[in-house]
Amino acid sequence: MNRALIGKSIYEGLVLFIPCTLGLFAFAWFRVWVVSLIDSLRFKQIIDLLPKEFERFSPIEFEWLTSFTGRTALTLEEPMLIVLFSAWAVVRGSDVVSGELNRGTMEMLLAQPVSRRQVYWTPLVTTLCGLVALCLIIWTAMHLAVETSVVRQTRYPELRIPIWGQTIPLTFMSPISESSPMRAVVSSWSYWPGVVNLLALGVFLLGLTACVSAIDRYRWRTLGIVFGVYFVSGVLKLGAMSSPLLGWLQYLTFFSLYDSQVHIKLAEDGAGHYWSFWIAGDSAWAGLGPWGHNGLLLLGGAVMLYLGSIIFERRDLPAPM
Amino acid sequence: MVITEHLTKRYGSFPALSDCNLHVRSGEVFGLLGPNGAGKSTLLRLLMGLLAPTSGRASIDGLDCHRDRVRVHRLVGYVPGDARLFRTMRGRQVLRFFSTIRDDGDYQRALHIAQRLDLDLDRWVMLMSTGMRQKLALAACLASEQPLWILDEPTANLDPSVRAVVLEMIGEARRAGRTVIFSSHVLSEVEEVCDRVAILRAGQLVHQQVLAELKEQHRILITRNGALPPLPQTMETGTTWQELDAHRVQIDTPQPLTNLLAWLAAAPIADVQIQPLGLRAVYDRFHGESTSMQAVP
C-alpha cells in the first residue's frame, strides 16, 4: 500500500469517523445506563402486559429479555446504533470509486504510478479498520456503563427450608429493594458475540457498497442504491417476523443474519452452540448457527469486495463531468 | 517515445477515435489540435491507460499503455483538461500528497513551480478558482523528472502572464530533452512551442504538420481582373487553389516564391497579398467554414 494513499484515506475518513465514534459511544453508554435505572421486576411487569403475539417480533423469548443481560444486549439491536454503524461502512464504501469519480479526482489519482488495486483497497482497508475500531468503541462504552452503573433490584423475601435446601419466595409480603453494582449482575464480556455479529454486518455492507461504487460513476446514486437495498431488507425482516405465512421472506434479507441477541444468549448458555455453523436437531435454535450467520455475512462481504476490485480494474474511467 | 497503431476507441457505435496511427519522437513537442469532441482527450486518456482501446494499441517507451499502465505512469507527468483536486485539502497538502505518492516526487520543486505560477498554497482547494486549480495541478504533476509530459489544454483558464510561464516551462522541458504532448485550442501558442502538430476531426487523425515546414509556405490572395492562366508546372506540387468568390482566389503553396513572380506579373491582377502560411490556414483546411479546397486547376 502507498503511504500517501493511506494518509489521504485516513484524513478523509476522520470527518465521519469522529462523529460516528462520539455518537456510538454516547448512545451505547446511555442505553446501558438507562437499563440500570429500571428495576428488572418492574420491567417484567411491563413485559407481562404485552400480548403473547408480540413475542414473534423478538428473536428471543421475553423471559430472557427481562434479565439485565437481555435488556443490555438489546442495545446492539437498536436501529439508531445499527444505522449509525452502517453509515460508516456505506458512506466510506461509496467513496472508493464512484465518490472519486463524482468529484473528478480519480483521473489525477490514477495518472500517478499507483495501481488501481492500490487505489481501491487502501481506503477499504482503512474503512475495515474503522469498523473494528467502532465495534471496540461500542463494547468499551457498554463495558464502562456496566462498570460505573448501580442497579436497584426488587425481590420478595424468601423462606429457606433447611433440610430440602429449597427457597420459597414469599410474594404475599412487601418486596425488598436492594442496590448493587451493575457488574455484579452483568458481565460485559457476554456482549462480544453480538459485537462480532455487528462487525460481520458492517463487512457485508462495506462489500455491497464498494461493489456498487466500482460499477457506478455517481456517488449519490451509489448511496441511493445501497440505502434502498438496506431499507427494503429491513422491511423484509419485519415482514418475515410478523407472520408465519411470510416466514419465507427471511431468506431474501441479509438482516436475517444479524441476530446479536441470539448470539449473546447462546454464548451465555454455554452449550457450545455459539461456535456452530449449523445447529442440528429440533431445538428452538435449530438451523443456521451464530458462526453460520457471521460466516455468510463475512463471505458475502469478501466476495463483493473482490468483485468490486475486478470491475474497477477493468472498467474505463469516464472523463470528469 | 509514443507510438499508436490503429488505435480505436468506440462507445457503442460512436467512434471517439478511429484508426489513429501516430509516432511522437523523443525530445519532440507535439501538438494536438481539433475542436471539442474531435478525440484529443480520448487519445490522451488512452495513452494514460485510463480507457481500454477497442482495437489497436498504444505504447510509451515500448510499454503498453493499458497493460503496463503503472510503469507508464512512472514515465509520464499528466495534467488533465479539467483538473479536479481534493477539495478538503489546502494547496500545500495537495503538493505534498503528489510528491509522496511518486517515488521520484520532489516537494521542493513543486513549491518552486507553484511560486513561479504565483499560486497561494494556503488556500483550501474548495475555495480556489478554476485557474488556480489548474495551476495547482501543473505544480503537482510536473514536479518530478518524468521524460514525458502529457498536457491536455494546460493553459485553458489561465491568465496571459501565467500562460506565458507555462509555455516557457514547455520550452524548458524541450531543452531538457523531454517529450511533450500538448493539446490546445489556442493556435498561436501551439505554433509558438510545438515542433509538430496533428489535427483531429470527428475522431480521425486527418493531418500531421511539421511547423518548420509551415514557415516556408505562403498564402497568396489575388483579386483578379480576368481569367487567370494556369500555374507553372514547377508550382504545382503541394499547391492548393481556392476560389473565394467571383474575383478573389487564394493559393497556398510550399514552393519558392521566385517560381511564382513571373506568373503573377503576366496575370490580369488588380491586387495581390503574399503572407507566410500560418497554422490557422492549415487548421481551417480541416475545420474552417469553407473547405472547398481543391488541387491546382
GROMACS .gro file of N, CA and C in nm, chain A residues 9-140:
model
  396
    9SER      N    1  -0.668   0.852   0.286
    9SER     CA    2  -0.794   0.789   0.325
    9SER      C    3  -0.822   0.810   0.475
   10ILE      N    4  -0.717   0.814   0.557
   10ILE     CA    5  -0.740   0.842   0.700
   10ILE      C    6  -0.789   0.986   0.716
   11TYR      N    7  -0.722   1.076   0.646
   11TYR     CA    8  -0.757   1.219   0.656
   11TYR      C    9  -0.903   1.243   0.615
   12GLU      N   10  -0.942   1.180   0.504
   12GLU     CA   11  -1.080   1.200   0.456
   12GLU      C   12  -1.182   1.127   0.543
   13GLY      N   13  -1.140   1.013   0.602
   13GLY     CA   14  -1.233   0.935   0.683
   13GLY      C   15  -1.259   0.996   0.820
   14LEU      N   16  -1.163   1.073   0.870
   14LEU     CA   17  -1.176   1.128   1.006
   14LEU      C   18  -1.300   1.215   1.022
   15VAL      N   19  -1.337   1.284   0.916
   15VAL     CA   20  -1.454   1.374   0.922
   15VAL      C   21  -1.579   1.297   0.963
   16LEU      N   22  -1.588   1.171   0.919
   16LEU     CA   23  -1.704   1.090   0.955
   16LEU      C   24  -1.676   1.004   1.078
   17PHE      N   25  -1.551   0.962   1.090
   17PHE     CA   26  -1.519   0.868   1.199
   17PHE      C   27  -1.540   0.933   1.337
   18ILE      N   28  -1.500   1.057   1.350
   18ILE     CA   29  -1.510   1.123   1.482
   18ILE      C   30  -1.657   1.133   1.526
   19PRO      N   31  -1.748   1.187   1.443
   19PRO     CA   32  -1.888   1.190   1.489
   19PRO      C   33  -1.947   1.051   1.512
   20CYS      N   34  -1.908   0.953   1.428
   20CYS     CA   35  -1.960   0.817   1.449
   20CYS      C   36  -1.912   0.763   1.584
   21THR      N   37  -1.786   0.786   1.614
   21THR     CA   38  -1.729   0.740   1.741
   21THR      C   39  -1.804   0.803   1.859
   22LEU      N   40  -1.817   0.935   1.853
   22LEU     CA   41  -1.884   1.004   1.963
   22LEU      C   42  -2.028   0.958   1.977
   23GLY      N   43  -2.097   0.948   1.863
   23GLY     CA   44  -2.238   0.908   1.864
   23GLY      C   45  -2.257   0.768   1.918
   24LEU      N   46  -2.176   0.674   1.869
   24LEU     CA   47  -2.192   0.535   1.911
   24LEU      C   48  -2.153   0.517   2.058
   25PHE      N   49  -2.046   0.584   2.099
   25PHE     CA   50  -2.002   0.572   2.238
   25PHE      C   51  -2.111   0.626   2.331
   26ALA      N   52  -2.160   0.745   2.298
   26ALA     CA   53  -2.261   0.808   2.384
   26ALA      C   54  -2.388   0.723   2.388
   27PHE      N   55  -2.429   0.676   2.270
   27PHE     CA   56  -2.554   0.600   2.265
   27PHE      C   57  -2.543   0.469   2.343
   28ALA      N   58  -2.434   0.394   2.318
   28ALA     CA   59  -2.418   0.263   2.384
   28ALA      C   60  -2.409   0.280   2.536
   29TRP      N   61  -2.333   0.380   2.578
   29TRP     CA   62  -2.318   0.405   2.722
   29TRP      C   63  -2.454   0.444   2.784
   30PHE      N   64  -2.523   0.537   2.717
   30PHE     CA   65  -2.651   0.587   2.768
   30PHE      C   66  -2.756   0.476   2.775
   31ARG      N   67  -2.757   0.392   2.670
   31ARG     CA   68  -2.858   0.287   2.661
   31ARG      C   69  -2.842   0.186   2.776
   32VAL      N   70  -2.717   0.151   2.806
   32VAL     CA   71  -2.693   0.056   2.916
   32VAL      C   72  -2.724   0.123   3.051
   33TRP      N   73  -2.687   0.247   3.062
   33TRP     CA   74  -2.715   0.321   3.187
   33TRP      C   75  -2.866   0.329   3.214
   34VAL      N   76  -2.944   0.354   3.107
   34VAL     CA   77  -3.090   0.361   3.122
   34VAL      C   78  -3.143   0.228   3.174
   35VAL      N   79  -3.086   0.116   3.125
   35VAL     CA   80  -3.129  -0.017   3.172
   35VAL      C   81  -3.109  -0.027   3.324
   36SER      N   82  -2.998   0.032   3.370
   36SER     CA   83  -2.970   0.022   3.514
   36SER      C   84  -3.073   0.097   3.599
   37LEU      N   85  -3.143   0.190   3.538
   37LEU     CA   86  -3.239   0.272   3.613
   37LEU      C   87  -3.371   0.199   3.637
   38ILE      N   88  -3.398   0.102   3.551
   38ILE     CA   89  -3.528   0.034   3.561
   38ILE      C   90  -3.511  -0.103   3.625
   39ASP      N   91  -3.582  -0.120   3.728
   39ASP     CA   92  -3.579  -0.246   3.803
   39ASP      C   93  -3.629  -0.360   3.715
   40SER      N   94  -3.560  -0.475   3.721
   40SER     CA   95  -3.598  -0.590   3.638
   40SER      C   96  -3.740  -0.637   3.668
   41LEU      N   97  -3.776  -0.634   3.796
   41LEU     CA   98  -3.910  -0.681   3.834
   41LEU      C   99  -4.017  -0.592   3.771
   42ARG      N  100  -3.992  -0.459   3.777
   42ARG     CA  101  -4.088  -0.365   3.718
   42ARG      C  102  -4.095  -0.387   3.566
   43PHE      N  103  -3.979  -0.410   3.505
   43PHE     CA  104  -3.973  -0.429   3.361
   43PHE      C  105  -4.049  -0.557   3.322
   44LYS      N  106  -4.034  -0.657   3.407
   44LYS     CA  107  -4.104  -0.784   3.380
   44LYS      C  108  -4.255  -0.762   3.385
   45GLN      N  109  -4.296  -0.678   3.482
   45GLN     CA  110  -4.440  -0.649   3.493
   45GLN      C  111  -4.493  -0.581   3.367
   46ILE      N  112  -4.408  -0.491   3.311
   46ILE     CA  113  -4.450  -0.423   3.186
   46ILE      C  114  -4.457  -0.525   3.072
   47ILE      N  115  -4.353  -0.608   3.062
   47ILE     CA  116  -4.347  -0.707   2.953
   47ILE      C  117  -4.464  -0.805   2.962
   48ASP      N  118  -4.499  -0.841   3.085
   48ASP     CA  119  -4.609  -0.937   3.104
   48ASP      C  120  -4.742  -0.884   3.053
   49LEU      N  121  -4.752  -0.751   3.045
   49LEU     CA  122  -4.877  -0.692   2.996
   49LEU      C  123  -4.892  -0.706   2.845
   50LEU      N  124  -4.780  -0.728   2.776
   50LEU     CA  125  -4.783  -0.737   2.629
   50LEU      C  126  -4.852  -0.866   2.585
   51PRO      N  127  -4.933  -0.861   2.481
   51PRO     CA  128  -4.992  -0.985   2.430
   51PRO      C  129  -4.883  -1.083   2.385
   52LYS      N  130  -4.907  -1.210   2.395
   52LYS     CA  131  -4.807  -1.314   2.364
   52LYS      C  132  -4.762  -1.306   2.217
   53GLU      N  133  -4.852  -1.255   2.127
   53GLU     CA  134  -4.820  -1.249   1.983
   53GLU      C  135  -4.698  -1.159   1.956
   54PHE      N  136  -4.679  -1.064   2.050
   54PHE     CA  137  -4.567  -0.970   2.029
   54PHE      C  138  -4.432  -1.041   2.035
   55GLU      N  139  -4.433  -1.160   2.093
   55GLU     CA  140  -4.305  -1.231   2.112
   55GLU      C  141  -4.242  -1.269   1.978
   56ARG      N  142  -4.328  -1.284   1.875
   56ARG     CA  143  -4.268  -1.325   1.747
   56ARG      C  144  -4.185  -1.211   1.684
   57PHE      N  145  -4.201  -1.089   1.732
   57PHE     CA  146  -4.117  -0.980   1.684
   57PHE      C  147  -3.980  -0.979   1.753
   58SER      N  148  -3.964  -1.069   1.846
   58SER     CA  149  -3.835  -1.080   1.914
   58SER      C  150  -3.776  -1.216   1.882
   59PRO      N  151  -3.648  -1.221   1.847
   59PRO     CA  152  -3.587  -1.350   1.814
   59PRO      C  153  -3.563  -1.435   1.939
   60ILE      N  154  -3.591  -1.377   2.052
   60ILE     CA  155  -3.559  -1.445   2.178
   60ILE      C  156  -3.680  -1.435   2.272
   61GLU      N  157  -3.695  -1.532   2.362
   61GLU     CA  158  -3.813  -1.528   2.448
   61GLU      C  159  -3.807  -1.407   2.544
   62PHE      N  160  -3.925  -1.357   2.578
   62PHE     CA  161  -3.935  -1.237   2.662
   62PHE      C  162  -3.872  -1.258   2.799
   63GLU      N  163  -3.875  -1.380   2.845
   63GLU     CA  164  -3.823  -1.411   2.977
   63GLU      C  165  -3.677  -1.364   2.990
   64TRP      N  166  -3.598  -1.397   2.886
   64TRP     CA  167  -3.455  -1.360   2.889
   64TRP      C  168  -3.439  -1.208   2.878
   65LEU      N  169  -3.532  -1.147   2.804
   65LEU     CA  170  -3.523  -1.002   2.784
   65LEU      C  171  -3.546  -0.924   2.913
   66THR      N  172  -3.608  -0.989   3.012
   66THR     CA  173  -3.631  -0.918   3.137
   66THR      C  174  -3.508  -0.920   3.228
   67SER      N  175  -3.409  -1.004   3.191
   67SER     CA  176  -3.285  -1.005   3.271
   67SER      C  177  -3.201  -0.882   3.233
   68PHE      N  178  -3.107  -0.846   3.320
   68PHE     CA  179  -3.020  -0.730   3.288
   68PHE      C  180  -2.936  -0.758   3.164
   69THR      N  181  -2.886  -0.882   3.150
   69THR     CA  182  -2.805  -0.915   3.032
   69THR      C  183  -2.891  -0.900   2.905
   70GLY      N  184  -3.012  -0.956   2.910
   70GLY     CA  185  -3.100  -0.948   2.793
   70GLY      C  186  -3.133  -0.806   2.755
   71ARG      N  187  -3.161  -0.724   2.857
   71ARG     CA  188  -3.200  -0.585   2.828
   71ARG      C  189  -3.082  -0.504   2.777
   72THR      N  190  -2.965  -0.527   2.835
   72THR     CA  191  -2.849  -0.451   2.784
   72THR      C  192  -2.809  -0.501   2.645
   73ALA      N  193  -2.830  -0.633   2.620
   73ALA     CA  194  -2.796  -0.689   2.488
   73ALA      C  195  -2.881  -0.625   2.378
   74LEU      N  196  -3.000  -0.578   2.417
   74LEU     CA  197  -3.089  -0.511   2.319
   74LEU      C  198  -3.025  -0.385   2.260
   75THR      N  199  -2.925  -0.331   2.330
   75THR     CA  200  -2.854  -0.211   2.279
   75THR      C  201  -2.805  -0.235   2.136
   76LEU      N  202  -2.757  -0.357   2.112
   76LEU     CA  203  -2.700  -0.389   1.980
   76LEU      C  204  -2.807  -0.410   1.873
   77GLU      N  205  -2.933  -0.407   1.915
   77GLU     CA  206  -3.043  -0.421   1.818
   77GLU      C  207  -3.112  -0.287   1.794
   78GLU      N  208  -3.065  -0.185   1.860
   78GLU     CA  209  -3.129  -0.054   1.846
   78GLU      C  210  -3.106   0.001   1.706
   79PRO      N  211  -3.214   0.042   1.636
   79PRO     CA  212  -3.199   0.092   1.499
   79PRO      C  213  -3.100   0.209   1.491
   80MET      N  214  -3.101   0.296   1.595
   80MET     CA  215  -3.012   0.413   1.589
   80MET      C  216  -2.865   0.369   1.585
   81LEU      N  217  -2.833   0.270   1.666
   81LEU     CA  218  -2.695   0.221   1.670
   81LEU      C  219  -2.658   0.151   1.538
   82ILE      N  220  -2.750   0.070   1.489
   82ILE     CA  221  -2.721  -0.005   1.365
   82ILE      C  222  -2.706   0.091   1.247
   83VAL      N  223  -2.793   0.190   1.240
   83VAL     CA  224  -2.788   0.285   1.127
   83VAL      C  225  -2.659   0.367   1.134
   84LEU      N  226  -2.623   0.412   1.252
   84LEU     CA  227  -2.501   0.494   1.265
   84LEU      C  228  -2.377   0.411   1.231
   85PHE      N  229  -2.375   0.287   1.275
   85PHE     CA  230  -2.263   0.198   1.246
   85PHE      C  231  -2.258   0.169   1.095
   86SER      N  232  -2.376   0.142   1.037
   86SER     CA  233  -2.383   0.112   0.893
   86SER      C  234  -2.341   0.233   0.811
   87ALA      N  235  -2.373   0.352   0.862
   87ALA     CA  236  -2.342   0.475   0.786
   87ALA      C  237  -2.192   0.483   0.759
   88TRP      N  238  -2.112   0.443   0.856
   88TRP     CA  239  -1.966   0.446   0.835
   88TRP      C  240  -1.927   0.356   0.717
   89ALA      N  241  -1.980   0.233   0.716
   89ALA     CA  242  -1.946   0.138   0.609
   89ALA      C  243  -1.997   0.188   0.474
   90VAL      N  244  -2.120   0.236   0.472
   90VAL     CA  245  -2.182   0.273   0.344
   90VAL      C  246  -2.122   0.403   0.289
   91VAL      N  247  -2.108   0.502   0.374
   91VAL     CA  248  -2.058   0.632   0.326
   91VAL      C  249  -1.913   0.620   0.280
   92ARG      N  250  -1.831   0.551   0.358
   92ARG     CA  251  -1.689   0.536   0.318
   92ARG      C  252  -1.676   0.442   0.198
   93GLY      N  253  -1.756   0.336   0.198
   93GLY     CA  254  -1.750   0.240   0.086
   93GLY      C  255  -1.791   0.304  -0.045
   94SER      N  256  -1.888   0.394  -0.040
   94SER     CA  257  -1.935   0.458  -0.164
   94SER      C  258  -1.831   0.555  -0.219
   95ASP      N  259  -1.740   0.597  -0.134
   95ASP     CA  260  -1.641   0.697  -0.177
   95ASP      C  261  -1.529   0.634  -0.260
   96VAL      N  262  -1.513   0.503  -0.247
   96VAL     CA  263  -1.395   0.435  -0.302
   96VAL      C  264  -1.377   0.461  -0.452
   97VAL      N  265  -1.481   0.438  -0.529
   97VAL     CA  266  -1.469   0.459  -0.674
   97VAL      C  267  -1.564   0.570  -0.721
   98SER      N  268  -1.695   0.551  -0.699
   98SER     CA  269  -1.788   0.650  -0.754
   98SER      C  270  -1.773   0.786  -0.685
   99GLY      N  271  -1.726   0.787  -0.561
   99GLY     CA  272  -1.703   0.914  -0.491
   99GLY      C  273  -1.592   0.993  -0.560
  100GLU      N  274  -1.480   0.925  -0.586
  100GLU     CA  275  -1.366   0.992  -0.652
  100GLU      C  276  -1.403   1.030  -0.795
  101LEU      N  277  -1.482   0.943  -0.862
  101LEU     CA  278  -1.522   0.974  -1.000
  101LEU      C  279  -1.617   1.094  -1.001
  102ASN      N  280  -1.708   1.095  -0.907
  102ASN     CA  281  -1.807   1.202  -0.898
  102ASN      C  282  -1.740   1.338  -0.875
  103ARG      N  283  -1.636   1.337  -0.794
  103ARG     CA  284  -1.566   1.462  -0.765
  103ARG      C  285  -1.463   1.494  -0.874
  104GLY      N  286  -1.438   1.397  -0.962
  104GLY     CA  287  -1.343   1.419  -1.072
  104GLY      C  288  -1.198   1.402  -1.032
  105THR      N  289  -1.173   1.354  -0.910
  105THR     CA  290  -1.034   1.344  -0.862
  105THR      C  291  -0.968   1.211  -0.899
  106MET      N  292  -1.048   1.117  -0.949
  106MET     CA  293  -0.992   0.985  -0.980
  106MET      C  294  -0.888   0.994  -1.092
  107GLU      N  295  -0.913   1.082  -1.189
  107GLU     CA  296  -0.823   1.093  -1.304
  107GLU      C  297  -0.682   1.133  -1.260
  108MET      N  298  -0.674   1.232  -1.172
  108MET     CA  299  -0.544   1.278  -1.122
  108MET      C  300  -0.476   1.167  -1.041
  109LEU      N  301  -0.559   1.094  -0.967
  109LEU     CA  302  -0.506   0.988  -0.880
  109LEU      C  303  -0.449   0.874  -0.964
  110LEU      N  304  -0.524   0.833  -1.066
  110LEU     CA  305  -0.481   0.719  -1.147
  110LEU      C  306  -0.375   0.757  -1.249
  111ALA      N  307  -0.347   0.884  -1.263
  111ALA     CA  308  -0.238   0.925  -1.352
  111ALA      C  309  -0.103   0.910  -1.281
  112GLN      N  310  -0.108   0.876  -1.154
  112GLN     CA  311   0.015   0.858  -1.076
  112GLN      C  312   0.058   0.710  -1.084
  113PRO      N  313   0.184   0.680  -1.053
  113PRO     CA  314   0.227   0.540  -1.063
  113PRO      C  315   0.178   0.453  -0.947
  114VAL      N  316   0.048   0.443  -0.935
  114VAL     CA  317  -0.014   0.353  -0.836
  114VAL      C  318  -0.116   0.268  -0.911
  115SER      N  319  -0.127   0.143  -0.871
  115SER     CA  320  -0.219   0.055  -0.943
  115SER      C  321  -0.363   0.083  -0.899
  116ARG      N  322  -0.455   0.042  -0.983
  116ARG     CA  323  -0.596   0.059  -0.946
  116ARG      C  324  -0.628  -0.023  -0.822
  117ARG      N  325  -0.558  -0.137  -0.809
  117ARG     CA  326  -0.580  -0.222  -0.691
  117ARG      C  327  -0.546  -0.143  -0.564
  118GLN      N  328  -0.436  -0.069  -0.569
  118GLN     CA  329  -0.397   0.010  -0.450
  118GLN      C  330  -0.501   0.119  -0.422
  119VAL      N  331  -0.545   0.183  -0.529
  119VAL     CA  332  -0.642   0.293  -0.512
  119VAL      C  333  -0.773   0.239  -0.455
  120TYR      N  334  -0.807   0.116  -0.491
  120TYR     CA  335  -0.932   0.055  -0.445
  120TYR      C  336  -0.920   0.002  -0.301
  121TRP      N  337  -0.813  -0.074  -0.278
  121TRP     CA  338  -0.804  -0.145  -0.149
  121TRP      C  339  -0.760  -0.056  -0.033
  122THR      N  340  -0.680   0.046  -0.059
  122THR     CA  341  -0.630   0.127   0.054
  122THR      C  342  -0.744   0.189   0.136
  123PRO      N  343  -0.837   0.262   0.074
  123PRO     CA  344  -0.945   0.317   0.158
  123PRO      C  345  -1.035   0.210   0.219
  124LEU      N  346  -1.045   0.094   0.149
  124LEU     CA  347  -1.130  -0.012   0.205
  124LEU      C  348  -1.067  -0.073   0.330
  125VAL      N  349  -0.937  -0.092   0.326
  125VAL     CA  350  -0.870  -0.147   0.445
  125VAL      C  351  -0.881  -0.048   0.560
  126THR      N  352  -0.866   0.080   0.529
  126THR     CA  353  -0.883   0.184   0.632
  126THR      C  354  -1.025   0.179   0.690
  127THR      N  355  -1.123   0.162   0.602
  127THR     CA  356  -1.263   0.157   0.649
  127THR      C  357  -1.287   0.032   0.733
  128LEU      N  358  -1.226  -0.081   0.692
  128LEU     CA  359  -1.239  -0.204   0.772
  128LEU      C  360  -1.179  -0.183   0.911
  129CYS      N  361  -1.064  -0.118   0.915
  129CYS     CA  362  -1.003  -0.087   1.047
  129CYS      C  363  -1.098   0.001   1.128
  130GLY      N  364  -1.162   0.095   1.058
  130GLY     CA  365  -1.260   0.183   1.124
  130GLY      C  366  -1.376   0.103   1.182
  131LEU      N  367  -1.421   0.001   1.107
  131LEU     CA  368  -1.532  -0.083   1.154
  131LEU      C  369  -1.492  -0.155   1.283
  132VAL      N  370  -1.370  -0.210   1.281
  132VAL     CA  371  -1.321  -0.281   1.402
  132VAL      C  372  -1.313  -0.182   1.519
  133ALA      N  373  -1.261  -0.063   1.490
  133ALA     CA  374  -1.247   0.039   1.595
  133ALA      C  375  -1.384   0.078   1.651
  134LEU      N  376  -1.482   0.093   1.562
  134LEU     CA  377  -1.617   0.131   1.610
  134LEU      C  378  -1.677   0.020   1.697
  135CYS      N  379  -1.652  -0.106   1.659
  135CYS     CA  380  -1.702  -0.218   1.741
  135CYS      C  381  -1.637  -0.214   1.880
  136LEU      N  382  -1.506  -0.187   1.881
  136LEU     CA  383  -1.436  -0.178   2.010
  136LEU      C  384  -1.492  -0.063   2.093
  137ILE      N  385  -1.525   0.045   2.026
  137ILE     CA  386  -1.579   0.162   2.097
  137ILE      C  387  -1.716   0.131   2.157
  138ILE      N  388  -1.799   0.061   2.079
  138ILE     CA  389  -1.932   0.024   2.129
  138ILE      C  390  -1.917  -0.066   2.253
  139TRP      N  391  -1.829  -0.167   2.240
  139TRP     CA  392  -1.812  -0.258   2.354
  139TRP      C  393  -1.756  -0.182   2.475
  140THR      N  394  -1.658  -0.094   2.449
  140THR     CA  395  -1.597  -0.019   2.560
  140THR      C  396  -1.703   0.067   2.630
   0.00000   0.00000   0.00000
